[in-house]
Amino acid sequence: MASTAYTTDLRGFDEFSARELYDLLRMRVDVFVVEQSCPYPELDGKDVDALHLRLMESGKLLASARILKPHEPQDLSKIGRVVVSPAHRGRRLGDALMSEAISACERLYPEKAIALSAQAHLRRFYESFGFVVASEEYLEDGIPHIDMVRQPAVQPAGILS
């Protein structure tokens, strides 16, 4: 299990200081663009309306994920931009981050399934959190991905089991 020395922080885009936002975006670019040698538009316009979950330790950013809220009744909540700082890997922070992100989605959108677009090599990791494959494998920015969905813990009213 991950070290419990971290704290969690869930905020909207406008609640970050310039330094906090810089640190968050730099970590994502360092991993998704530089480390993975994948030039793509990391700043996709979705951050402004998203919630951002961070794992912090003594003021240092350990990991983060982005939560996109459902805008229409048929929409799912979505977890994305799941990233652990290279300097803090090996501490099972990915497990902690996903547990926290799922808990936040269930708390904020209890009757909504949770979707994510996973790098295909991480399929088993996400399956361990109850996600199931919902698409064929496809290339996104040159990296194999699959869509995955986790059903809500609370079923919508009017649904019989």
Short mmCIF file of N, CA and C in Angstrom, two decimals:
data_model
loop_
_atom_site.label_atom_id
_atom_site.label_comp_id
_atom_site.label_asym_id
_atom_site.label_seq_id
_atom_site.Cartn_x
_atom_site.Cartn_y
_atom_site.Cartn_z
N MET A 1 0.84 -1.18 0.00
CA MET A 1 0.00 0.00 0.00
C MET A 1 0.88 1.24 0.00
N ALA A 2 0.36 2.33 -0.48
CA ALA A 2 1.12 3.57 -0.56
C ALA A 2 1.37 4.14 0.82
N SER A 3 2.45 4.85 0.92
CA SER A 3 2.77 5.57 2.15
C SER A 3 1.62 6.52 2.47
N THR A 4 1.24 6.64 3.73
CA THR A 4 0.13 7.52 4.10
C THR A 4 0.63 8.92 4.44
N ALA A 5 1.88 9.23 4.11
CA ALA A 5 2.43 10.55 4.41
C ALA A 5 1.85 11.63 3.49
N TYR A 6 1.16 11.25 2.44
CA TYR A 6 0.63 12.23 1.51
C TYR A 6 -0.70 12.80 1.99
N THR A 7 -1.04 13.97 1.46
CA THR A 7 -2.36 14.56 1.66
C THR A 7 -3.01 14.68 0.28
N THR A 8 -4.32 14.78 0.27
CA THR A 8 -5.02 14.93 -1.00
C THR A 8 -5.60 16.33 -1.11
N ASP A 9 -5.77 16.73 -2.34
CA ASP A 9 -6.24 18.07 -2.62
C ASP A 9 -7.08 17.98 -3.90
N LEU A 10 -8.32 18.44 -3.86
CA LEU A 10 -9.19 18.42 -5.04
C LEU A 10 -9.68 19.84 -5.26
N ARG A 11 -9.31 20.40 -6.42
CA ARG A 11 -9.63 21.81 -6.69
C ARG A 11 -10.02 22.03 -8.14
N GLY A 12 -10.73 23.13 -8.33
CA GLY A 12 -10.99 23.61 -9.67
C GLY A 12 -9.79 24.40 -10.16
N PHE A 13 -9.71 24.60 -11.45
CA PHE A 13 -8.60 25.27 -12.12
C PHE A 13 -8.30 26.64 -11.51
N ASP A 14 -9.33 27.45 -11.30
CA ASP A 14 -9.13 28.82 -10.82
C ASP A 14 -8.71 28.90 -9.35
N GLU A 15 -8.70 27.78 -8.66
CA GLU A 15 -8.30 27.78 -7.25
C GLU A 15 -6.80 27.58 -7.04
N PHE A 16 -6.06 27.36 -8.12
CA PHE A 16 -4.62 27.16 -8.03
C PHE A 16 -3.88 28.48 -8.11
N SER A 17 -2.79 28.56 -7.35
CA SER A 17 -1.88 29.68 -7.55
C SER A 17 -1.13 29.44 -8.85
N ALA A 18 -0.49 30.46 -9.36
CA ALA A 18 0.29 30.29 -10.60
C ALA A 18 1.37 29.23 -10.42
N ARG A 19 2.03 29.20 -9.29
CA ARG A 19 3.10 28.21 -9.03
C ARG A 19 2.53 26.80 -8.98
N GLU A 20 1.39 26.61 -8.30
CA GLU A 20 0.77 25.28 -8.21
C GLU A 20 0.35 24.78 -9.59
N LEU A 21 -0.23 25.66 -10.37
CA LEU A 21 -0.65 25.28 -11.72
C LEU A 21 0.56 24.94 -12.59
N TYR A 22 1.60 25.73 -12.49
CA TYR A 22 2.83 25.46 -13.23
C TYR A 22 3.37 24.08 -12.87
N ASP A 23 3.45 23.77 -11.57
CA ASP A 23 3.97 22.47 -11.14
C ASP A 23 3.14 21.31 -11.67
N LEU A 24 1.82 21.47 -11.64
CA LEU A 24 0.92 20.43 -12.13
C LEU A 24 1.11 20.20 -13.63
N LEU A 25 1.07 21.27 -14.39
CA LEU A 25 1.20 21.15 -15.84
C LEU A 25 2.60 20.70 -16.24
N ARG A 26 3.62 21.15 -15.52
CA ARG A 26 4.98 20.72 -15.84
C ARG A 26 5.14 19.21 -15.65
N MET A 27 4.59 18.68 -14.54
CA MET A 27 4.69 17.24 -14.30
C MET A 27 4.01 16.47 -15.44
N ARG A 28 2.84 16.90 -15.85
CA ARG A 28 2.14 16.22 -16.93
C ARG A 28 2.92 16.28 -18.24
N VAL A 29 3.46 17.44 -18.57
CA VAL A 29 4.25 17.56 -19.80
C VAL A 29 5.52 16.72 -19.70
N ASP A 30 6.19 16.76 -18.54
CA ASP A 30 7.42 15.97 -18.37
C ASP A 30 7.18 14.48 -18.61
N VAL A 31 6.03 13.97 -18.17
CA VAL A 31 5.73 12.54 -18.32
C VAL A 31 5.09 12.25 -19.67
N PHE A 32 3.98 12.90 -19.98
CA PHE A 32 3.21 12.53 -21.16
C PHE A 32 3.85 12.97 -22.48
N VAL A 33 4.56 14.08 -22.48
CA VAL A 33 5.15 14.58 -23.72
C VAL A 33 6.63 14.20 -23.82
N VAL A 34 7.40 14.54 -22.78
CA VAL A 34 8.85 14.33 -22.84
C VAL A 34 9.23 12.87 -22.60
N GLU A 35 8.85 12.31 -21.44
CA GLU A 35 9.24 10.93 -21.11
C GLU A 35 8.70 9.92 -22.12
N GLN A 36 7.46 10.11 -22.54
CA GLN A 36 6.85 9.16 -23.47
C GLN A 36 7.11 9.53 -24.93
N SER A 37 7.93 10.53 -25.15
CA SER A 37 8.28 10.97 -26.52
C SER A 37 7.03 11.09 -27.40
N CYS A 38 6.06 11.83 -26.89
CA CYS A 38 4.76 11.91 -27.57
C CYS A 38 4.32 13.37 -27.68
N PRO A 39 4.73 14.03 -28.75
CA PRO A 39 4.28 15.41 -28.92
C PRO A 39 2.77 15.45 -29.23
N TYR A 40 2.02 16.03 -28.33
CA TYR A 40 0.58 16.15 -28.51
C TYR A 40 0.10 17.36 -27.71
N PRO A 41 -1.10 17.84 -27.95
CA PRO A 41 -1.58 19.04 -27.25
C PRO A 41 -2.01 18.73 -25.80
N GLU A 42 -1.07 18.71 -24.91
CA GLU A 42 -1.37 18.45 -23.49
C GLU A 42 -2.37 19.47 -22.95
N LEU A 43 -2.23 20.70 -23.34
CA LEU A 43 -3.16 21.75 -22.90
C LEU A 43 -4.33 21.75 -23.90
N ASP A 44 -5.35 20.94 -23.56
CA ASP A 44 -6.44 20.66 -24.49
C ASP A 44 -7.72 21.46 -24.25
N GLY A 45 -7.67 22.41 -23.33
CA GLY A 45 -8.84 23.22 -23.06
C GLY A 45 -9.80 22.63 -22.04
N LYS A 46 -9.58 21.40 -21.61
CA LYS A 46 -10.49 20.75 -20.66
C LYS A 46 -10.14 21.03 -19.20
N ASP A 47 -8.92 21.48 -18.93
CA ASP A 47 -8.50 21.72 -17.55
C ASP A 47 -9.32 22.80 -16.85
N VAL A 48 -9.75 23.80 -17.59
CA VAL A 48 -10.46 24.94 -17.01
C VAL A 48 -11.75 24.50 -16.33
N ASP A 49 -12.46 23.53 -16.89
CA ASP A 49 -13.74 23.07 -16.33
C ASP A 49 -13.61 21.81 -15.48
N ALA A 50 -12.40 21.29 -15.35
CA ALA A 50 -12.18 20.03 -14.62
C ALA A 50 -11.88 20.28 -13.15
N LEU A 51 -11.96 19.19 -12.40
CA LEU A 51 -11.43 19.17 -11.04
C LEU A 51 -10.09 18.47 -11.10
N HIS A 52 -9.15 18.92 -10.29
CA HIS A 52 -7.80 18.37 -10.31
C HIS A 52 -7.48 17.80 -8.94
N LEU A 53 -7.19 16.51 -8.93
CA LEU A 53 -6.84 15.80 -7.71
C LEU A 53 -5.33 15.73 -7.63
N ARG A 54 -4.79 16.11 -6.49
CA ARG A 54 -3.34 16.04 -6.30
C ARG A 54 -3.03 15.26 -5.03
N LEU A 55 -1.97 14.48 -5.10
CA LEU A 55 -1.39 13.89 -3.90
C LEU A 55 -0.16 14.73 -3.59
N MET A 56 -0.08 15.22 -2.36
CA MET A 56 0.99 16.13 -1.95
C MET A 56 1.71 15.57 -0.73
N GLU A 57 2.98 15.95 -0.60
CA GLU A 57 3.77 15.58 0.57
C GLU A 57 4.72 16.72 0.87
N SER A 58 4.55 17.34 2.02
CA SER A 58 5.40 18.46 2.43
C SER A 58 5.52 19.52 1.34
N GLY A 59 4.40 19.85 0.73
CA GLY A 59 4.38 20.89 -0.30
C GLY A 59 4.84 20.44 -1.67
N LYS A 60 5.22 19.18 -1.82
CA LYS A 60 5.68 18.66 -3.11
C LYS A 60 4.57 17.87 -3.78
N LEU A 61 4.43 18.05 -5.08
CA LEU A 61 3.44 17.33 -5.87
C LEU A 61 3.95 15.93 -6.17
N LEU A 62 3.20 14.92 -5.74
CA LEU A 62 3.58 13.52 -5.96
C LEU A 62 2.88 12.92 -7.18
N ALA A 63 1.61 13.25 -7.34
CA ALA A 63 0.79 12.63 -8.38
C ALA A 63 -0.45 13.48 -8.59
N SER A 64 -1.08 13.29 -9.75
CA SER A 64 -2.32 14.03 -10.01
C SER A 64 -3.20 13.29 -11.02
N ALA A 65 -4.45 13.67 -11.01
CA ALA A 65 -5.43 13.16 -11.98
C ALA A 65 -6.45 14.26 -12.23
N ARG A 66 -7.07 14.18 -13.38
CA ARG A 66 -8.08 15.16 -13.75
C ARG A 66 -9.44 14.47 -13.77
N ILE A 67 -10.44 15.12 -13.21
CA ILE A 67 -11.80 14.58 -13.20
C ILE A 67 -12.69 15.51 -14.02
N LEU A 68 -13.30 14.93 -15.04
CA LEU A 68 -14.24 15.69 -15.87
C LEU A 68 -15.65 15.33 -15.45
N LYS A 69 -16.42 16.35 -15.13
CA LYS A 69 -17.78 16.12 -14.67
C LYS A 69 -18.71 15.85 -15.85
N PRO A 70 -19.77 15.09 -15.61
CA PRO A 70 -20.76 14.87 -16.66
C PRO A 70 -21.57 16.15 -16.87
N HIS A 71 -21.70 16.59 -18.12
CA HIS A 71 -22.45 17.83 -18.41
C HIS A 71 -23.89 17.54 -18.81
N GLU A 72 -24.12 16.40 -19.42
CA GLU A 72 -25.46 16.02 -19.87
C GLU A 72 -25.90 14.79 -19.08
N PRO A 73 -27.23 14.55 -18.96
CA PRO A 73 -27.70 13.40 -18.18
C PRO A 73 -27.10 12.06 -18.62
N GLN A 74 -26.83 11.89 -19.90
CA GLN A 74 -26.30 10.62 -20.38
C GLN A 74 -24.77 10.52 -20.25
N ASP A 75 -24.11 11.62 -19.91
CA ASP A 75 -22.64 11.62 -19.79
C ASP A 75 -22.16 10.84 -18.57
N LEU A 76 -20.96 10.32 -18.69
CA LEU A 76 -20.29 9.66 -17.57
C LEU A 76 -19.31 10.65 -16.94
N SER A 77 -18.94 10.41 -15.70
CA SER A 77 -17.80 11.16 -15.17
C SER A 77 -16.56 10.53 -15.79
N LYS A 78 -15.46 11.27 -15.82
CA LYS A 78 -14.27 10.74 -16.48
C LYS A 78 -13.02 11.09 -15.69
N ILE A 79 -12.15 10.11 -15.54
CA ILE A 79 -10.85 10.31 -14.92
C ILE A 79 -9.81 10.30 -16.03
N GLY A 80 -8.93 11.26 -16.02
CA GLY A 80 -7.89 11.32 -17.03
C GLY A 80 -6.63 11.97 -16.50
N ARG A 81 -5.62 12.04 -17.35
CA ARG A 81 -4.33 12.65 -17.01
C ARG A 81 -3.80 12.10 -15.68
N VAL A 82 -3.91 10.78 -15.52
CA VAL A 82 -3.44 10.10 -14.30
C VAL A 82 -1.92 10.00 -14.39
N VAL A 83 -1.22 10.62 -13.46
CA VAL A 83 0.24 10.69 -13.55
C VAL A 83 0.88 10.71 -12.16
N VAL A 84 1.99 9.98 -12.05
CA VAL A 84 2.81 9.97 -10.84
C VAL A 84 4.16 10.58 -11.21
N SER A 85 4.64 11.47 -10.39
CA SER A 85 5.93 12.11 -10.63
C SER A 85 7.03 11.05 -10.70
N PRO A 86 7.90 11.12 -11.70
CA PRO A 86 8.99 10.15 -11.80
C PRO A 86 9.85 10.08 -10.53
N ALA A 87 9.98 11.18 -9.84
CA ALA A 87 10.80 11.22 -8.62
C ALA A 87 10.15 10.48 -7.46
N HIS A 88 8.87 10.12 -7.59
CA HIS A 88 8.15 9.49 -6.47
C HIS A 88 7.53 8.15 -6.84
N ARG A 89 8.02 7.54 -7.90
CA ARG A 89 7.50 6.23 -8.30
C ARG A 89 8.04 5.15 -7.37
N GLY A 90 7.37 3.99 -7.40
CA GLY A 90 7.78 2.87 -6.57
C GLY A 90 7.15 2.88 -5.19
N ARG A 91 6.25 3.81 -4.94
CA ARG A 91 5.58 3.92 -3.64
C ARG A 91 4.11 3.55 -3.71
N ARG A 92 3.67 2.99 -4.84
CA ARG A 92 2.28 2.60 -5.07
C ARG A 92 1.34 3.82 -5.01
N LEU A 93 1.86 4.96 -5.40
CA LEU A 93 1.05 6.17 -5.43
C LEU A 93 -0.01 6.12 -6.51
N GLY A 94 0.23 5.37 -7.58
CA GLY A 94 -0.80 5.20 -8.61
C GLY A 94 -2.04 4.55 -8.03
N ASP A 95 -1.85 3.55 -7.16
CA ASP A 95 -2.98 2.91 -6.49
C ASP A 95 -3.73 3.91 -5.62
N ALA A 96 -2.98 4.68 -4.85
CA ALA A 96 -3.59 5.67 -3.96
C ALA A 96 -4.34 6.73 -4.77
N LEU A 97 -3.71 7.18 -5.85
CA LEU A 97 -4.32 8.21 -6.69
C LEU A 97 -5.63 7.72 -7.30
N MET A 98 -5.64 6.51 -7.84
CA MET A 98 -6.87 5.98 -8.44
C MET A 98 -7.95 5.77 -7.38
N SER A 99 -7.59 5.28 -6.22
CA SER A 99 -8.58 5.11 -5.15
C SER A 99 -9.20 6.45 -4.77
N GLU A 100 -8.38 7.47 -4.66
CA GLU A 100 -8.88 8.80 -4.32
C GLU A 100 -9.74 9.37 -5.45
N ALA A 101 -9.33 9.17 -6.70
CA ALA A 101 -10.10 9.69 -7.83
C ALA A 101 -11.47 9.01 -7.94
N ILE A 102 -11.49 7.70 -7.76
CA ILE A 102 -12.76 6.97 -7.79
C ILE A 102 -13.66 7.43 -6.65
N SER A 103 -13.10 7.58 -5.46
CA SER A 103 -13.89 8.06 -4.32
C SER A 103 -14.48 9.44 -4.59
N ALA A 104 -13.69 10.32 -5.20
CA ALA A 104 -14.19 11.66 -5.52
C ALA A 104 -15.33 11.58 -6.52
N CYS A 105 -15.19 10.77 -7.56
CA CYS A 105 -16.26 10.63 -8.55
C CYS A 105 -17.52 10.05 -7.91
N GLU A 106 -17.37 9.05 -7.07
CA GLU A 106 -18.53 8.44 -6.42
C GLU A 106 -19.21 9.42 -5.47
N ARG A 107 -18.45 10.26 -4.82
CA ARG A 107 -19.01 11.25 -3.90
C ARG A 107 -19.72 12.37 -4.67
N LEU A 108 -19.09 12.85 -5.74
CA LEU A 108 -19.64 13.98 -6.49
C LEU A 108 -20.73 13.58 -7.47
N TYR A 109 -20.61 12.40 -8.07
CA TYR A 109 -21.53 11.94 -9.11
C TYR A 109 -21.92 10.49 -8.82
N PRO A 110 -22.62 10.24 -7.72
CA PRO A 110 -22.83 8.88 -7.22
C PRO A 110 -23.56 7.92 -8.17
N GLU A 111 -24.38 8.42 -9.05
CA GLU A 111 -25.14 7.53 -9.93
C GLU A 111 -24.53 7.40 -11.32
N LYS A 112 -23.34 7.93 -11.49
CA LYS A 112 -22.69 7.92 -12.80
C LYS A 112 -21.57 6.89 -12.86
N ALA A 113 -21.52 6.19 -13.99
CA ALA A 113 -20.37 5.33 -14.25
C ALA A 113 -19.16 6.23 -14.47
N ILE A 114 -17.98 5.67 -14.33
CA ILE A 114 -16.74 6.41 -14.51
C ILE A 114 -16.03 5.86 -15.74
N ALA A 115 -15.64 6.73 -16.63
CA ALA A 115 -14.94 6.33 -17.85
C ALA A 115 -13.50 6.80 -17.82
N LEU A 116 -12.66 6.13 -18.58
CA LEU A 116 -11.30 6.59 -18.80
C LEU A 116 -10.77 6.01 -20.09
N SER A 117 -9.80 6.70 -20.64
CA SER A 117 -9.09 6.24 -21.83
C SER A 117 -7.71 5.81 -21.32
N ALA A 118 -7.48 4.51 -21.31
CA ALA A 118 -6.26 3.96 -20.70
C ALA A 118 -5.22 3.60 -21.76
N GLN A 119 -3.97 3.85 -21.45
CA GLN A 119 -2.93 3.29 -22.28
C GLN A 119 -3.08 1.77 -22.15
N ALA A 120 -3.09 1.08 -23.27
CA ALA A 120 -3.43 -0.35 -23.29
C ALA A 120 -2.56 -1.19 -22.36
N HIS A 121 -1.30 -0.84 -22.19
CA HIS A 121 -0.43 -1.64 -21.31
C HIS A 121 -0.82 -1.52 -19.84
N LEU A 122 -1.71 -0.57 -19.50
CA LEU A 122 -2.16 -0.39 -18.12
C LEU A 122 -3.52 -1.04 -17.85
N ARG A 123 -3.97 -1.85 -18.78
CA ARG A 123 -5.30 -2.49 -18.66
C ARG A 123 -5.48 -3.20 -17.32
N ARG A 124 -4.56 -4.06 -16.94
CA ARG A 124 -4.71 -4.81 -15.68
C ARG A 124 -4.74 -3.90 -14.46
N PHE A 125 -3.94 -2.84 -14.50
CA PHE A 125 -3.94 -1.87 -13.40
C PHE A 125 -5.35 -1.32 -13.20
N TYR A 126 -5.97 -0.84 -14.28
CA TYR A 126 -7.31 -0.27 -14.16
C TYR A 126 -8.37 -1.33 -13.87
N GLU A 127 -8.19 -2.53 -14.39
CA GLU A 127 -9.13 -3.61 -14.07
C GLU A 127 -9.13 -3.90 -12.57
N SER A 128 -7.99 -3.72 -11.92
CA SER A 128 -7.92 -3.98 -10.48
C SER A 128 -8.79 -3.01 -9.67
N PHE A 129 -9.24 -1.93 -10.31
CA PHE A 129 -10.14 -0.97 -9.67
C PHE A 129 -11.58 -1.11 -10.15
N GLY A 130 -11.86 -2.18 -10.87
CA GLY A 130 -13.23 -2.44 -11.30
C GLY A 130 -13.58 -1.90 -12.68
N PHE A 131 -12.62 -1.38 -13.41
CA PHE A 131 -12.88 -0.92 -14.77
C PHE A 131 -12.89 -2.11 -15.72
N VAL A 132 -13.76 -2.04 -16.72
CA VAL A 132 -13.81 -3.09 -17.74
C VAL A 132 -13.61 -2.44 -19.11
N VAL A 133 -13.03 -3.19 -20.01
CA VAL A 133 -12.75 -2.70 -21.35
C VAL A 133 -14.07 -2.42 -22.06
N ALA A 134 -14.16 -1.27 -22.73
CA ALA A 134 -15.39 -0.88 -23.41
C ALA A 134 -15.15 -0.53 -24.88
N SER A 135 -13.97 -0.83 -25.39
CA SER A 135 -13.68 -0.55 -26.80
C SER A 135 -12.58 -1.47 -27.29
N GLU A 136 -12.42 -1.48 -28.59
CA GLU A 136 -11.26 -2.12 -29.20
C GLU A 136 -10.06 -1.21 -28.94
N GLU A 137 -8.88 -1.77 -29.07
CA GLU A 137 -7.67 -0.96 -28.93
C GLU A 137 -7.58 0.02 -30.10
N TYR A 138 -7.14 1.23 -29.83
CA TYR A 138 -6.99 2.25 -30.85
C TYR A 138 -5.74 3.08 -30.56
N LEU A 139 -5.23 3.75 -31.56
CA LEU A 139 -4.07 4.61 -31.38
C LEU A 139 -4.52 6.01 -31.05
N GLU A 140 -3.96 6.56 -29.99
CA GLU A 140 -4.18 7.97 -29.64
C GLU A 140 -2.80 8.59 -29.49
N ASP A 141 -2.50 9.53 -30.33
CA ASP A 141 -1.19 10.17 -30.35
C ASP A 141 -0.06 9.15 -30.47
N GLY A 142 -0.33 8.09 -31.25
CA GLY A 142 0.69 7.08 -31.51
C GLY A 142 0.86 6.04 -30.42
N ILE A 143 0.03 6.08 -29.37
CA ILE A 143 0.13 5.14 -28.25
C ILE A 143 -1.15 4.31 -28.21
N PRO A 144 -1.06 2.96 -28.12
CA PRO A 144 -2.26 2.13 -28.03
C PRO A 144 -3.07 2.44 -26.77
N HIS A 145 -4.36 2.66 -26.95
CA HIS A 145 -5.29 2.97 -25.85
C HIS A 145 -6.51 2.06 -25.94
N ILE A 146 -7.23 1.98 -24.83
CA ILE A 146 -8.54 1.34 -24.76
C ILE A 146 -9.44 2.19 -23.88
N ASP A 147 -10.73 2.22 -24.21
CA ASP A 147 -11.70 2.88 -23.34
C ASP A 147 -12.11 1.87 -22.28
N MET A 148 -12.27 2.36 -21.06
CA MET A 148 -12.68 1.51 -19.95
C MET A 148 -13.76 2.23 -19.15
N VAL A 149 -14.64 1.44 -18.51
CA VAL A 149 -15.74 1.99 -17.74
C VAL A 149 -15.87 1.23 -16.43
N ARG A 150 -16.17 1.95 -15.38
CA ARG A 150 -16.45 1.36 -14.05
C ARG A 150 -17.88 1.74 -13.70
N GLN A 151 -18.71 0.75 -13.43
CA GLN A 151 -20.11 1.01 -13.12
C GLN A 151 -20.23 1.70 -11.77
N PRO A 152 -21.29 2.49 -11.59
CA PRO A 152 -21.45 3.23 -10.32
C PRO A 152 -21.73 2.29 -9.16
N ALA A 153 -21.26 2.69 -7.99
CA ALA A 153 -21.52 1.93 -6.77
C ALA A 153 -23.00 2.05 -6.40
N VAL A 154 -23.60 3.19 -6.72
CA VAL A 154 -25.02 3.45 -6.44
C VAL A 154 -25.75 3.40 -7.77
N GLN A 155 -26.77 2.58 -7.86
CA GLN A 155 -27.56 2.49 -9.10
C GLN A 155 -28.56 3.64 -9.14
N PRO A 156 -28.80 4.21 -10.31
CA PRO A 156 -29.79 5.29 -10.45
C PRO A 156 -31.16 4.84 -9.98
N ALA A 157 -31.94 5.78 -9.46
CA ALA A 157 -33.30 5.50 -9.01
C ALA A 157 -34.11 4.93 -10.16
N GLY A 158 -34.95 3.95 -9.87
CA GLY A 158 -35.80 3.35 -10.88
C GLY A 158 -35.20 2.12 -11.54
N ILE A 159 -33.96 1.81 -11.23
CA ILE A 159 -33.31 0.62 -11.79
C ILE A 159 -33.45 -0.52 -10.79
N LEU A 160 -34.02 -1.61 -11.23
CA LEU A 160 -34.16 -2.78 -10.35
C LEU A 160 -33.01 -3.71 -10.59
N SER A 161 -32.54 -4.36 -9.51
CA SER A 161 -31.45 -5.32 -9.70
C SER A 161 -31.97 -6.69 -10.00
#
